[in-house]
XYZ file of N, CA, C and O in Angstrom:
840
model
N 92.763 98.878 90.423
C 92.069 98.161 91.483
C 92.272 96.655 91.361
O 92.423 95.955 92.350
N 92.305 96.147 90.138
C 92.458 94.709 89.918
C 93.768 94.203 90.510
O 93.794 93.163 91.183
N 94.857 94.949 90.272
C 96.163 94.523 90.777
C 96.162 94.474 92.312
O 96.703 93.538 92.920
N 95.546 95.473 92.945
C 95.485 95.511 94.413
C 94.681 94.336 94.952
O 95.077 93.681 95.922
N 93.535 94.064 94.347
C 92.695 92.952 94.790
C 93.435 91.621 94.676
O 93.391 90.798 95.592
N 94.106 91.420 93.558
C 94.832 90.171 93.359
C 95.968 90.022 94.365
O 96.178 88.947 94.934
N 96.697 91.113 94.596
C 97.836 91.061 95.515
C 97.390 90.775 96.945
O 98.019 89.998 97.672
N 96.285 91.400 97.365
C 95.873 91.331 98.771
C 94.954 90.149 99.053
O 95.053 89.508 100.105
N 94.061 89.824 98.109
C 93.002 88.863 98.399
C 93.099 87.540 97.636
O 92.260 86.663 97.836
N 94.096 87.388 96.772
C 94.159 86.156 95.974
C 94.327 84.912 96.839
O 93.892 83.819 96.460
N 94.936 85.067 98.028
C 95.100 83.912 98.921
C 93.802 83.586 99.668
O 93.667 82.501 100.240
N 92.852 84.508 99.671
C 91.571 84.310 100.363
C 90.458 83.907 99.392
O 89.639 83.041 99.702
N 90.417 84.586 98.230
C 89.255 84.502 97.348
C 89.541 83.721 96.076
O 90.653 83.746 95.539
N 88.504 83.061 95.578
C 88.573 82.423 94.275
C 88.658 83.504 93.184
O 88.182 84.632 93.370
N 89.229 83.139 92.040
C 89.371 84.095 90.948
C 88.007 84.604 90.491
O 87.836 85.801 90.201
N 87.009 83.723 90.458
C 85.671 84.141 90.021
C 85.059 85.139 90.999
O 84.312 86.042 90.599
N 85.376 85.002 92.282
C 84.886 85.963 93.273
C 85.563 87.317 93.077
O 84.901 88.369 93.133
N 86.863 87.300 92.841
C 87.576 88.555 92.575
C 86.998 89.244 91.344
O 86.814 90.467 91.315
N 86.660 88.459 90.317
C 86.046 89.023 89.117
C 84.717 89.693 89.447
O 84.395 90.768 88.927
N 83.933 89.062 90.342
C 82.644 89.651 90.728
C 82.841 90.930 91.543
O 82.078 91.897 91.401
N 83.852 90.933 92.420
C 84.137 92.142 93.198
C 84.521 93.291 92.266
O 84.092 94.436 92.454
N 85.309 92.979 91.247
C 85.689 94.001 90.262
C 84.463 94.548 89.533
O 84.376 95.738 89.229
N 83.503 93.664 89.278
C 82.299 94.059 88.541
C 81.319 94.831 89.436
O 80.731 95.828 89.008
N 81.154 94.383 90.678
C 80.133 94.948 91.554
C 80.655 96.028 92.501
O 79.892 96.878 92.968
N 81.951 95.983 92.808
C 82.510 96.892 93.809
C 82.761 98.291 93.276
O 82.892 98.510 92.070
N 82.841 99.233 94.206
C 83.107 100.635 93.872
C 84.360 101.092 94.621
O 84.421 101.014 95.849
N 85.344 101.540 93.863
C 86.606 101.983 94.472
C 86.420 103.356 95.116
O 85.852 104.263 94.518
N 86.892 103.489 96.362
C 86.851 104.770 97.069
C 88.232 105.100 97.606
O 88.909 104.232 98.148
N 88.638 106.343 97.446
C 89.875 106.838 98.039
C 89.494 107.982 98.971
O 88.952 108.995 98.539
N 89.769 107.805 100.256
C 89.289 108.738 101.280
C 90.477 109.294 102.060
O 91.318 108.526 102.545
N 90.565 110.617 102.208
C 91.678 111.184 102.979
C 91.539 110.901 104.472
O 90.447 110.556 104.954
N 92.622 111.060 105.202
C 92.616 110.835 106.651
C 91.646 111.786 107.334
O 91.465 112.931 106.918
N 90.999 111.281 108.400
C 90.127 112.126 109.209
C 88.685 112.208 108.761
O 87.890 112.944 109.350
N 88.316 111.431 107.739
C 86.940 111.462 107.237
C 86.086 110.382 107.914
O 86.537 109.249 108.087
N 84.853 110.744 108.264
C 83.909 109.764 108.803
C 83.244 109.043 107.634
O 82.560 109.666 106.827
N 83.467 107.740 107.539
C 82.898 106.986 106.412
C 81.658 106.190 106.823
O 80.929 105.682 105.968
N 81.432 106.091 108.118
C 80.249 105.409 108.630
C 79.929 106.009 109.992
O 80.829 106.252 110.789
N 78.644 106.277 110.245
C 78.311 106.912 111.510
C 77.193 106.172 112.229
O 76.444 105.387 111.622
N 77.081 106.443 113.503
C 76.066 105.817 114.346
C 74.682 106.244 113.871
O 74.435 107.425 113.610
N 73.802 105.255 113.733
C 72.431 105.536 113.308
C 72.189 105.427 111.820
O 71.040 105.504 111.369
N 73.250 105.255 111.041
C 73.099 105.114 109.592
C 72.743 103.677 109.213
O 73.188 102.732 109.869
N 71.933 103.545 108.158
C 71.765 102.233 107.554
C 72.940 101.984 106.620
O 73.414 102.895 105.941
N 73.423 100.760 106.592
C 74.627 100.437 105.834
C 74.242 99.797 104.512
O 73.521 98.800 104.479
N 74.713 100.386 103.430
C 74.370 99.904 102.084
C 75.490 99.098 101.441
O 75.278 98.412 100.452
N 76.706 99.212 101.988
C 77.843 98.492 101.408
C 78.879 98.249 102.491
O 78.887 98.921 103.527
N 79.759 97.291 102.246
C 80.807 96.958 103.208
C 82.182 97.218 102.589
O 82.372 97.029 101.388
N 83.142 97.667 103.405
C 84.457 98.019 102.869
C 85.434 96.836 102.882
O 85.487 96.070 103.838
N 86.211 96.711 101.815
C 87.376 95.830 101.788
C 88.586 96.744 101.644
O 88.744 97.425 100.634
N 89.458 96.770 102.657
C 90.553 97.729 102.664
C 91.702 97.285 101.763
O 92.242 96.198 101.920
N 92.074 98.178 100.847
C 93.216 97.934 99.972
C 94.483 98.578 100.532
O 95.580 98.057 100.354
N 94.330 99.712 101.198
C 95.465 100.372 101.843
C 94.932 101.352 102.872
O 93.769 101.736 102.844
N 95.824 101.749 103.805
C 95.423 102.698 104.824
C 94.931 102.019 106.091
O 95.129 100.828 106.296
N 94.265 102.807 106.937
C 93.751 102.298 108.212
C 92.508 103.079 108.614
O 92.391 104.274 108.338
N 91.585 102.384 109.276
C 90.335 102.981 109.748
C 90.195 102.671 111.230
O 90.416 101.533 111.656
N 89.840 103.675 112.033
C 89.570 103.393 113.446
C 88.064 103.313 113.663
O 87.293 104.079 113.076
N 87.671 102.355 114.491
C 86.261 102.100 114.770
C 85.977 102.470 116.212
O 86.661 102.009 117.134
N 84.972 103.322 116.407
C 84.667 103.888 117.714
C 83.243 103.583 118.143
O 82.358 103.398 117.313
N 83.041 103.572 119.438
C 81.713 103.441 120.040
C 81.435 104.712 120.823
O 82.366 105.319 121.366
N 80.176 105.119 120.905
C 79.808 106.342 121.611
C 78.839 106.024 122.738
O 77.905 105.233 122.563
N 79.063 106.649 123.918
C 78.136 106.414 125.025
C 76.987 107.420 124.985
O 76.900 108.256 124.068
N 76.099 107.345 125.963
C 74.904 108.184 125.972
C 75.227 109.671 126.096
O 74.433 110.523 125.707
N 76.402 109.990 126.638
C 76.804 111.381 126.804
C 77.613 111.903 125.625
O 78.072 113.041 125.627
N 77.799 111.056 124.618
C 78.538 111.474 123.423
C 80.034 111.269 123.498
O 80.758 111.657 122.580
N 80.521 110.659 124.579
C 81.958 110.369 124.687
C 82.284 109.110 123.885
O 81.486 108.175 123.827
N 83.478 109.099 123.281
C 83.859 108.004 122.396
C 84.857 107.065 123.065
O 85.588 107.448 123.966
N 84.882 105.840 122.560
C 85.875 104.853 122.981
C 86.364 104.115 121.744
O 85.565 103.606 120.955
N 87.682 104.086 121.561
C 88.275 103.359 120.441
C 88.113 101.855 120.661
O 88.506 101.327 121.694
N 87.532 101.168 119.683
C 87.341 99.720 119.784
C 88.489 98.956 119.128
O 89.090 98.076 119.718
N 88.785 99.300 117.864
C 89.850 98.620 117.141
C 90.155 99.362 115.846
O 89.436 100.302 115.466
N 91.215 98.935 115.176
C 91.582 99.468 113.866
C 91.341 98.413 112.792
O 91.487 97.213 113.045
N 91.007 98.880 111.599
C 90.985 98.025 110.413
C 92.174 98.393 109.546
O 92.461 99.576 109.346
N 92.867 97.365 109.034
C 94.038 97.603 108.197
C 93.906 96.853 106.872
O 92.880 96.233 106.598
N 94.948 96.921 106.056
C 94.915 96.345 104.709
C 94.449 94.893 104.731
O 94.885 94.097 105.559
N 93.520 94.557 103.822
C 93.030 93.194 103.700
C 91.884 92.867 104.637
O 91.351 91.759 104.598
N 91.484 93.824 105.489
C 90.449 93.549 106.483
C 89.132 94.209 106.108
O 89.057 95.064 105.238
N 88.074 93.780 106.807
C 86.767 94.413 106.700
C 86.176 94.508 108.094
O 86.737 93.984 109.054
N 85.034 95.178 108.208
C 84.416 95.406 109.513
C 83.269 94.429 109.725
O 82.234 94.514 109.052
N 83.445 93.505 110.671
C 82.411 92.499 110.917
C 81.161 93.109 111.532
O 80.061 92.593 111.355
N 81.313 94.223 112.270
C 80.138 94.911 112.815
C 79.276 95.432 111.666
O 78.048 95.359 111.709
N 79.936 95.928 110.628
C 79.214 96.367 109.430
C 78.466 95.206 108.800
O 77.300 95.329 108.413
N 79.131 94.068 108.696
C 78.497 92.879 108.122
C 77.264 92.470 108.926
O 76.219 92.122 108.360
N 77.383 92.501 110.253
C 76.266 92.110 111.113
C 75.087 93.051 110.919
O 73.932 92.604 110.855
N 75.364 94.351 110.815
C 74.289 95.320 110.578
C 73.636 95.092 109.216
O 72.417 95.202 109.070
N 74.468 94.762 108.226
C 73.943 94.494 106.883
C 72.987 93.303 106.899
O 71.874 93.376 106.363
N 73.432 92.218 107.502
C 72.644 90.994 107.494
C 71.370 91.143 108.337
O 70.341 90.561 108.032
N 71.448 91.935 109.403
C 70.283 92.145 110.248
C 69.444 93.327 109.823
O 68.389 93.591 110.406
N 69.926 94.066 108.790
C 69.248 95.260 108.290
C 68.968 96.242 109.434
O 67.872 96.790 109.565
N 69.958 96.430 110.290
C 69.837 97.355 111.411
C 70.765 98.545 111.200
O 71.665 98.514 110.359
N 70.550 99.587 111.999
C 71.372 100.783 111.900
C 72.743 100.533 112.540
O 72.880 99.727 113.455
N 73.723 101.259 112.063
C 75.079 101.135 112.589
C 75.137 101.603 114.038
O 74.524 102.615 114.405
N 75.891 100.879 114.857
C 76.114 101.279 116.245
C 77.556 101.716 116.480
O 77.981 101.897 117.617
N 78.308 101.878 115.398
C 79.700 102.312 115.518
C 79.957 103.489 114.570
O 79.171 103.763 113.661
N 81.062 104.163 114.816
C 81.534 105.237 113.933
C 82.888 104.807 113.379
O 83.741 104.316 114.127
N 83.087 104.965 112.083
C 84.347 104.587 111.444
C 84.974 105.824 110.807
O 84.328 106.512 110.008
N 86.224 106.095 111.186
C 86.942 107.279 110.715
C 88.279 106.847 110.133
O 88.995 106.034 110.731
N 88.627 107.375 108.969
C 89.909 107.022 108.363
C 91.055 107.587 109.205
O 91.102 108.786 109.465
N 91.955 106.725 109.620
C 93.118 107.132 110.419
C 94.219 107.683 109.516
O 94.945 108.605 109.896
N 94.353 107.098 108.331
C 95.300 107.571 107.317
C 94.546 107.667 105.990
O 93.382 107.263 105.894
N 95.188 108.190 104.968
C 94.595 108.138 103.628
C 94.301 106.680 103.306
O 95.172 105.814 103.478
N 93.093 106.414 102.857
C 92.634 105.025 102.743
C 92.011 104.754 101.368
O 91.273 105.582 100.832
N 92.345 103.582 100.849
C 91.742 103.119 99.587
C 91.004 101.823 99.875
O 91.541 100.922 100.507
N 89.761 101.734 99.420
C 88.949 100.549 99.698
C 87.956 100.301 98.581
O 87.637 101.189 97.789
N 87.474 99.064 98.546
C 86.410 98.686 97.620
C 85.132 98.523 98.425
O 85.102 97.785 99.411
N 84.082 99.222 98.019
C 82.790 99.117 98.690
C 81.928 98.101 97.929
O 81.672 98.254 96.733
N 81.520 97.050 98.649
C 80.755 95.955 98.051
C 79.285 96.072 98.464
O 78.993 96.232 99.660
N 78.339 96.007 97.519
C 76.918 96.139 97.858
C 76.455 95.078 98.850
O 76.865 93.916 98.777
N 75.587 95.495 99.775
C 75.081 94.613 100.823
C 74.447 93.350 100.254
O 74.649 92.239 100.766
N 73.674 93.499 99.187
C 72.912 92.360 98.668
C 73.797 91.228 98.156
O 73.334 90.088 97.999
N 75.080 91.525 97.933
C 75.986 90.486 97.455
C 76.497 89.591 98.595
O 76.977 88.485 98.354
N 76.377 90.070 99.831
C 76.934 89.324 100.961
C 76.368 87.917 101.087
O 77.102 86.929 101.124
N 75.039 87.817 101.169
C 74.414 86.510 101.349
C 74.625 85.623 100.122
O 74.832 84.413 100.252
N 74.579 86.226 98.960
C 74.789 85.457 97.725
C 76.180 84.831 97.720
O 76.335 83.642 97.414
N 77.196 85.608 98.102
C 78.564 85.096 98.095
C 78.807 84.115 99.232
O 79.642 83.222 99.112
N 78.079 84.264 100.352
C 78.207 83.296 101.453
C 77.824 81.897 100.980
O 78.438 80.901 101.373
N 76.789 81.819 100.149
C 76.332 80.526 99.636
C 77.200 80.036 98.478
O 77.358 78.833 98.273
N 77.774 80.956 97.754
C 78.430 80.636 96.487
C 79.931 80.367 96.617
O 80.479 79.527 95.884
N 80.603 81.045 97.547
C 82.065 80.986 97.589
C 82.576 80.594 98.974
O 82.316 81.290 99.970
N 83.321 79.523 99.032
C 83.939 79.099 100.294
C 84.936 80.148 100.782
O 85.045 80.404 101.993
N 85.659 80.745 99.855
C 86.643 81.768 100.221
C 86.001 82.941 100.943
O 86.550 83.457 101.916
N 84.832 83.361 100.472
C 84.118 84.476 101.110
C 83.619 84.074 102.500
O 83.748 84.826 103.456
N 83.058 82.858 102.613
C 82.581 82.379 103.923
C 83.717 82.358 104.935
O 83.566 82.838 106.056
N 84.852 81.803 104.538
C 85.996 81.734 105.448
C 86.478 83.128 105.845
O 86.838 83.376 107.007
N 86.473 84.042 104.876
C 86.911 85.421 105.126
C 85.987 86.109 106.129
O 86.448 86.782 107.064
N 84.682 85.918 105.969
C 83.703 86.522 106.875
C 83.866 85.964 108.290
O 83.916 86.718 109.272
N 83.962 84.636 108.414
C 84.101 84.025 109.741
C 85.417 84.448 110.405
O 85.466 84.685 111.617
N 86.480 84.525 109.616
C 87.775 84.954 110.152
C 87.702 86.409 110.630
O 88.278 86.765 111.663
N 86.970 87.236 109.881
C 86.803 88.642 110.270
C 86.061 88.750 111.592
O 86.446 89.532 112.474
N 84.993 87.967 111.747
C 84.256 87.958 113.015
C 85.175 87.566 114.165
O 85.153 88.179 115.236
N 85.979 86.525 113.954
C 86.871 86.039 115.002
C 87.909 87.090 115.383
O 88.162 87.342 116.573
N 88.502 87.722 114.379
C 89.526 88.734 114.641
C 88.958 89.929 115.395
O 89.562 90.432 116.350
N 87.777 90.394 114.975
C 87.168 91.549 115.644
C 86.744 91.198 117.061
O 86.868 92.008 117.980
N 86.229 89.991 117.259
C 85.850 89.559 118.607
C 87.068 89.547 119.520
O 87.011 90.026 120.667
N 88.183 89.015 119.034
C 89.408 88.987 119.829
C 89.859 90.399 120.196
O 90.290 90.661 121.338
N 89.754 91.327 119.231
C 90.169 92.701 119.498
C 89.233 93.383 120.490
O 89.682 94.161 121.342
N 87.933 93.097 120.392
C 86.986 93.651 121.355
C 87.260 93.122 122.762
O 87.182 93.860 123.746
N 87.585 91.828 122.857
C 87.924 91.253 124.162
C 89.183 91.897 124.733
O 89.283 92.135 125.937
N 90.150 92.185 123.858
C 91.371 92.865 124.306
C 91.055 94.267 124.833
O 91.633 94.714 125.827
N 90.113 94.951 124.157
C 89.699 96.279 124.605
C 89.024 96.205 125.971
O 89.315 97.007 126.870
N 88.124 95.226 126.126
C 87.450 95.041 127.420
C 88.468 94.726 128.515
O 88.429 95.301 129.610
N 89.397 93.812 128.228
C 90.432 93.452 129.208
C 91.280 94.666 129.577
O 91.650 94.855 130.748
N 91.594 95.475 128.572
C 92.420 96.657 128.806
C 91.734 97.619 129.770
O 92.343 98.137 130.710
N 90.432 97.857 129.546
C 89.677 98.775 130.405
C 89.520 98.195 131.805
O 89.639 98.898 132.809
N 89.256 96.890 131.865
C 88.950 96.250 133.154
C 90.197 95.988 133.997
O 90.147 96.112 135.229
N 91.301 95.629 133.343
C 92.435 95.105 134.104
C 93.720 95.934 134.015
O 94.643 95.712 134.792
N 93.808 96.874 133.077
C 95.032 97.660 132.943
C 94.807 99.080 133.454
O 93.722 99.647 133.300
N 95.864 99.653 134.049
C 95.745 101.061 134.426
C 95.909 101.936 133.192
O 96.328 101.474 132.126
N 95.571 103.200 133.340
C 95.554 104.094 132.189
C 96.945 104.305 131.611
O 97.094 104.514 130.401
N 97.975 104.228 132.452
C 99.351 104.358 131.942
C 99.621 103.328 130.848
O 100.120 103.655 129.763
N 99.284 102.068 131.140
C 99.549 100.992 130.190
C 98.642 101.098 128.974
O 99.064 100.819 127.849
N 97.391 101.500 129.191
C 96.472 101.680 128.058
C 96.987 102.748 127.102
O 96.899 102.601 125.883
N 97.541 103.830 127.653
C 98.087 104.898 126.816
C 99.285 104.397 126.021
O 99.406 104.675 124.816
N 100.178 103.660 126.670
C 101.347 103.104 125.971
C 100.896 102.178 124.845
O 101.401 102.267 123.713
N 99.927 101.297 125.121
C 99.415 100.376 124.102
C 98.799 101.154 122.941
O 98.973 100.803 121.771
N 98.075 102.214 123.263
C 97.434 103.060 122.254
C 98.484 103.702 121.341
O 98.348 103.689 120.110
N 99.526 104.267 121.939
C 100.566 104.925 121.151
C 101.307 103.922 120.267
O 101.615 104.215 119.102
N 101.591 102.740 120.818
C 102.246 101.691 120.018
C 101.402 101.323 118.801
O 101.918 101.166 117.687
N 100.100 101.152 119.017
C 99.210 100.766 117.916
C 99.128 101.880 116.883
O 99.084 101.615 115.681
N 99.122 103.123 117.340
C 99.109 104.267 116.413
C 100.323 104.230 115.488
O 100.210 104.414 114.277
N 101.493 104.008 116.093
C 102.731 103.945 115.304
C 102.652 102.803 114.301
O 103.046 102.939 113.137
N 102.094 101.673 114.736
C 101.996 100.492 113.869
C 101.081 100.739 112.672
O 101.447 100.448 111.530
N 99.873 101.264 112.918
C 98.898 101.383 111.822
C 99.227 102.524 110.868
O 98.872 102.480 109.688
N 99.895 103.576 111.389
C 100.236 104.708 110.514
C 101.627 104.575 109.913
O 101.983 105.325 109.006
N 102.416 103.616 110.446
C 103.803 103.440 110.009
C 104.583 104.752 110.140
O 105.358 105.134 109.276
N 104.357 105.435 111.267
C 104.961 106.743 111.500
C 105.170 106.913 113.007
O 104.231 106.733 113.790
N 106.394 107.235 113.430
C 106.646 107.403 114.864
C 106.316 108.812 115.358
O 106.579 109.159 116.504
N 105.724 109.615 114.486
C 105.242 110.945 114.871
C 103.710 110.925 114.891
O 103.081 110.805 113.848
N 103.151 111.032 116.078
C 101.696 110.979 116.252
C 101.161 112.405 116.286
O 101.541 113.203 117.149
N 100.276 112.714 115.364
C 99.827 114.105 115.185
C 98.454 114.385 115.794
O 97.836 115.382 115.484
N 97.990 113.505 116.649
C 96.738 113.749 117.357
C 96.969 114.697 118.533
O 98.032 114.679 119.155
N 95.970 115.516 118.842
C 96.060 116.372 120.020
C 95.838 115.533 121.278
O 95.331 114.415 121.216
N 96.188 116.098 122.413
C 95.965 115.413 123.679
C 94.465 115.167 123.885
O 94.075 114.127 124.437
N 93.646 116.104 123.423
C 92.197 115.942 123.561
C 91.691 114.784 122.710
O 90.840 114.001 123.145
N 92.216 114.650 121.503
C 91.783 113.550 120.622
C 92.178 112.195 121.216
O 91.411 111.237 121.140
N 93.365 112.124 121.793
C 93.795 110.879 122.454
C 92.873 110.580 123.638
O 92.471 109.433 123.855
N 92.527 111.611 124.385
C 91.628 111.441 125.526
C 90.261 110.906 125.072
O 89.682 110.031 125.739
N 89.747 111.416 123.964
C 88.479 110.901 123.432
C 88.583 109.408 123.142
O 87.710 108.625 123.508
N 89.654 109.018 122.452
C 89.820 107.613 122.068
C 89.917 106.696 123.283
O 89.457 105.557 123.251
N 90.521 107.194 124.355
C 90.718 106.379 125.552
C 89.616 106.581 126.596
O 89.660 105.994 127.673
N 88.646 107.446 126.245
C 87.505 107.697 127.123
C 87.971 108.213 128.489
O 87.558 107.730 129.547
N 88.840 109.230 128.443
C 89.323 109.852 129.679
C 89.445 111.351 129.446
O 88.957 111.863 128.431
N 90.104 112.064 130.350
C 90.192 113.521 130.228
C 91.527 113.950 129.628
O 92.532 113.245 129.734
N 91.522 115.133 129.021
C 92.740 115.666 128.412
C 93.815 115.905 129.474
O 95.001 115.668 129.236
N 93.408 116.386 130.638
C 94.364 116.683 131.706
C 95.130 115.423 132.109
O 96.357 115.451 132.280
N 94.425 114.312 132.237
C 95.061 113.044 132.615
C 96.028 112.592 131.526
O 97.157 112.173 131.805
N 95.599 112.667 130.261
C 96.461 112.263 129.145
C 97.718 113.127 129.108
O 98.837 112.613 128.956
N 97.568 114.431 129.257
C 98.727 115.332 129.234
C 99.705 115.002 130.356
O 100.928 115.008 130.162
N 99.180 114.707 131.544
C 100.044 114.360 132.677
C 100.829 113.078 132.409
O 102.038 112.997 132.670
N 100.133 112.056 131.846
C 100.799 110.782 131.565
C 101.826 110.914 130.443
O 102.875 110.280 130.477
N 101.522 111.748 129.449
C 102.486 111.975 128.371
C 103.738 112.671 128.905
O 104.866 112.342 128.496
N 103.554 113.619 129.801
C 104.700 114.282 130.430
C 105.557 113.273 131.209
O 106.786 113.325 131.188
N 104.882 112.359 131.876
C 105.579 111.313 132.630
C 106.405 110.439 131.686
O 107.583 110.130 131.976
N 105.828 110.063 130.543
C 106.542 109.243 129.561
C 107.715 110.012 128.952
O 108.769 109.443 128.650
N 107.542 111.327 128.805
C 108.631 112.148 128.274
C 109.802 112.183 129.264
O 110.966 112.082 128.862
N 109.504 112.301 130.545
C 110.557 112.299 131.559
C 111.305 110.972 131.587
O 112.492 110.913 131.912
N 110.586 109.895 131.211
C 111.202 108.559 131.154
C 111.943 108.345 129.835
O 112.455 107.264 129.578
N 111.942 109.392 128.978
C 112.614 109.372 127.678
C 112.008 108.332 126.725
O 112.700 107.769 125.878
N 110.704 108.092 126.877
C 109.984 107.177 125.992
C 109.471 107.899 124.748
O 109.222 107.283 123.711
N 109.293 109.209 124.858
C 108.793 110.025 123.754
C 109.203 111.470 123.985
O 109.687 111.836 125.060
N 108.996 112.294 122.948
C 109.258 113.729 123.051
C 108.000 114.470 122.605
O 107.441 114.180 121.544
N 107.550 115.409 123.425
C 106.355 116.193 123.104
C 106.752 117.444 122.338
O 107.566 118.243 122.810
N 106.195 117.602 121.150
C 106.408 118.798 120.344
C 105.094 119.578 120.263
O 104.048 119.099 120.713
N 105.152 120.732 119.680
C 103.964 121.595 119.618
C 102.809 120.945 118.846
O 101.659 120.997 119.269
N 103.126 120.292 117.726
C 102.071 119.760 116.861
C 102.094 118.244 116.719
O 101.313 117.696 115.950
N 102.988 117.578 117.438
C 103.030 116.117 117.336
C 103.783 115.523 118.520
O 104.443 116.224 119.283
N 103.623 114.198 118.656
C 104.342 113.445 119.678
C 105.318 112.519 118.965
O 104.919 111.739 118.106
N 106.591 112.620 119.301
C 107.605 111.769 118.685
C 107.882 110.575 119.596
O 108.452 110.745 120.671
N 107.452 109.407 119.168
C 107.647 108.191 119.943
C 109.078 107.684 119.727
O 109.523 107.506 118.594
N 109.789 107.448 120.829
C 111.194 107.023 120.746
C 111.349 105.552 121.116
O 111.898 104.750 120.353
N 110.861 105.187 122.285
C 111.084 103.821 122.761
C 109.984 103.436 123.753
O 110.099 103.671 124.947
N 108.929 102.829 123.228
C 107.838 102.333 124.104
C 107.924 100.825 124.232
O 107.128 100.215 124.878
């Protein structure tokens, strides 16, 4: 864990802060597809991603989901931080997109490190800014882009975060993430296949040129 922390966070954090993370943090290795945080839970620790990817989702009153953004190596979830500081329940669901390794840092250390370490303060503010920008992109996508373009953007991001041009999600799972119906997603995927942008296989989608 020490080598990973130094490689990923040494440009952000002071050495003494890294030493404290090593002392206080708990290493977790989670396989793909696991829910690590759910709506309505109180949050006791915050994740610092060492490897892998996590997708963050919001749920409406009818239980339908919408993908908000992904967390990747070196990142953390600012929504989690906000819930920690406000001592409120989580309003998002976080699911590992790939096998993921992370350090879980106790909530009570957040405020202490904000006062103690400039590196931590800058990291927290940068995380808020990055997540806000991604949320605005999601809002813009829903408001101003048609579903064809949203699907293409979604598939591109999937390939990027998984580092794999074979997407193994079902059409229904993609529909959940995009807050639409499976029938619509299947129709649009067929359209992209006819355009030779991808190939649909029984258990995966092979992205060729998006």
